[in-house]
Amino acid sequence: MKATFMQSVTERKKICPNAEEEGMHDWKARRYLFKATFMQSITERKKILRAWSVHSIASLRLRYWTGVMP
């Protein structure tokens, strides 16, 4: 439990390095942390989908030109 809490504090400081000096509320820092994590997961999903779609388009072209289309 303590390790998880310290990890969240460290991550919060990475996102809002001056949170302590400005007196940022804990809920605000948690919101920023959640938003950053959420946006990172969306970006990773987009990368995966983009790679998959490029692969599938290439595969369809290959099938078309080799005559293996169903």
Tab-separated table of C-alpha atoms in Angstrom:
chain	number	residue	atom	x	y	z
A	1	MET	CA	0.000	0.000	0.000
A	2	LYS	CA	2.793	2.404	0.923
A	3	ALA	CA	4.713	1.616	-2.277
A	4	THR	CA	1.621	2.337	-4.386
A	5	PHE	CA	1.076	5.627	-2.592
A	6	MET	CA	4.706	6.674	-3.069
A	7	GLN	CA	4.518	5.716	-6.743
A	8	SER	CA	1.414	7.871	-7.212
A	9	VAL	CA	3.139	10.779	-5.454
A	10	THR	CA	6.159	10.391	-7.738
A	11	GLU	CA	3.968	10.248	-10.851
A	12	ARG	CA	2.040	13.278	-9.659
A	13	LYS	CA	5.269	15.218	-9.234
A	14	LYS	CA	6.287	14.292	-12.796
A	15	ILE	CA	3.007	15.645	-14.146
A	16	CYS	CA	2.670	18.650	-11.820
A	17	PRO	CA	6.219	19.343	-10.576
A	18	ASN	CA	5.235	22.549	-8.812
A	19	ALA	CA	2.050	21.190	-7.200
A	20	GLU	CA	3.434	21.581	-3.679
A	21	GLU	CA	4.648	25.153	-4.190
A	22	GLU	CA	1.339	26.300	-5.652
A	23	GLY	CA	-0.661	24.490	-2.988
A	24	MET	CA	-2.475	22.355	-5.554
A	25	HIS	CA	-5.218	20.259	-4.044
A	26	ASP	CA	-4.816	16.497	-4.038
A	27	TRP	CA	-7.983	15.950	-6.085
A	28	LYS	CA	-6.644	18.251	-8.779
A	29	ALA	CA	-3.349	16.373	-8.962
A	30	ARG	CA	-5.234	13.063	-9.166
A	31	ARG	CA	-7.324	14.471	-12.015
A	32	TYR	CA	-4.192	15.480	-13.922
A	33	LEU	CA	-2.670	12.059	-13.287
A	34	PHE	CA	-5.815	10.309	-14.532
A	35	LYS	CA	-6.016	12.514	-17.626
A	36	ALA	CA	-2.363	11.911	-18.509
A	37	THR	CA	-2.739	8.141	-18.090
A	38	PHE	CA	-5.956	8.142	-20.102
A	39	MET	CA	-4.446	10.141	-22.957
A	40	GLN	CA	-1.391	7.871	-22.990
A	41	SER	CA	-3.604	4.782	-23.321
A	42	ILE	CA	-5.542	6.410	-26.191
A	43	THR	CA	-2.286	7.242	-27.975
A	44	GLU	CA	-1.040	3.667	-27.586
A	45	ARG	CA	-4.334	2.288	-28.919
A	46	LYS	CA	-4.144	4.590	-31.935
A	47	LYS	CA	-0.607	3.381	-32.683
A	48	ILE	CA	-1.745	-0.245	-32.536
A	49	LEU	CA	-4.791	0.399	-34.727
A	50	ARG	CA	-2.733	2.364	-37.239
A	51	ALA	CA	-0.167	-0.439	-37.499
A	52	TRP	CA	-2.926	-3.028	-37.818
A	53	SER	CA	-4.759	-1.114	-40.549
A	54	VAL	CA	-1.562	-0.610	-42.576
A	55	HIS	CA	-0.842	-4.325	-42.273
A	56	SER	CA	-4.369	-5.323	-43.316
A	57	ILE	CA	-4.357	-2.965	-46.326
A	58	ALA	CA	-1.049	-4.436	-47.490
A	59	SER	CA	-2.444	-7.923	-46.990
A	60	LEU	CA	-5.572	-7.115	-49.017
A	61	ARG	CA	-3.489	-5.676	-51.850
A	62	LEU	CA	-1.327	-8.775	-51.899
A	63	ARG	CA	-4.409	-11.017	-52.004
A	64	TYR	CA	-5.907	-8.957	-54.817
A	65	TRP	CA	-2.806	-9.035	-56.988
A	66	THR	CA	-2.128	-12.736	-56.423
A	67	GLY	CA	-5.760	-13.696	-57.083
A	68	VAL	CA	-6.357	-15.243	-53.672
A	69	MET	CA	-9.413	-13.080	-52.946
A	70	PRO	CA	-12.361	-15.054	-51.569
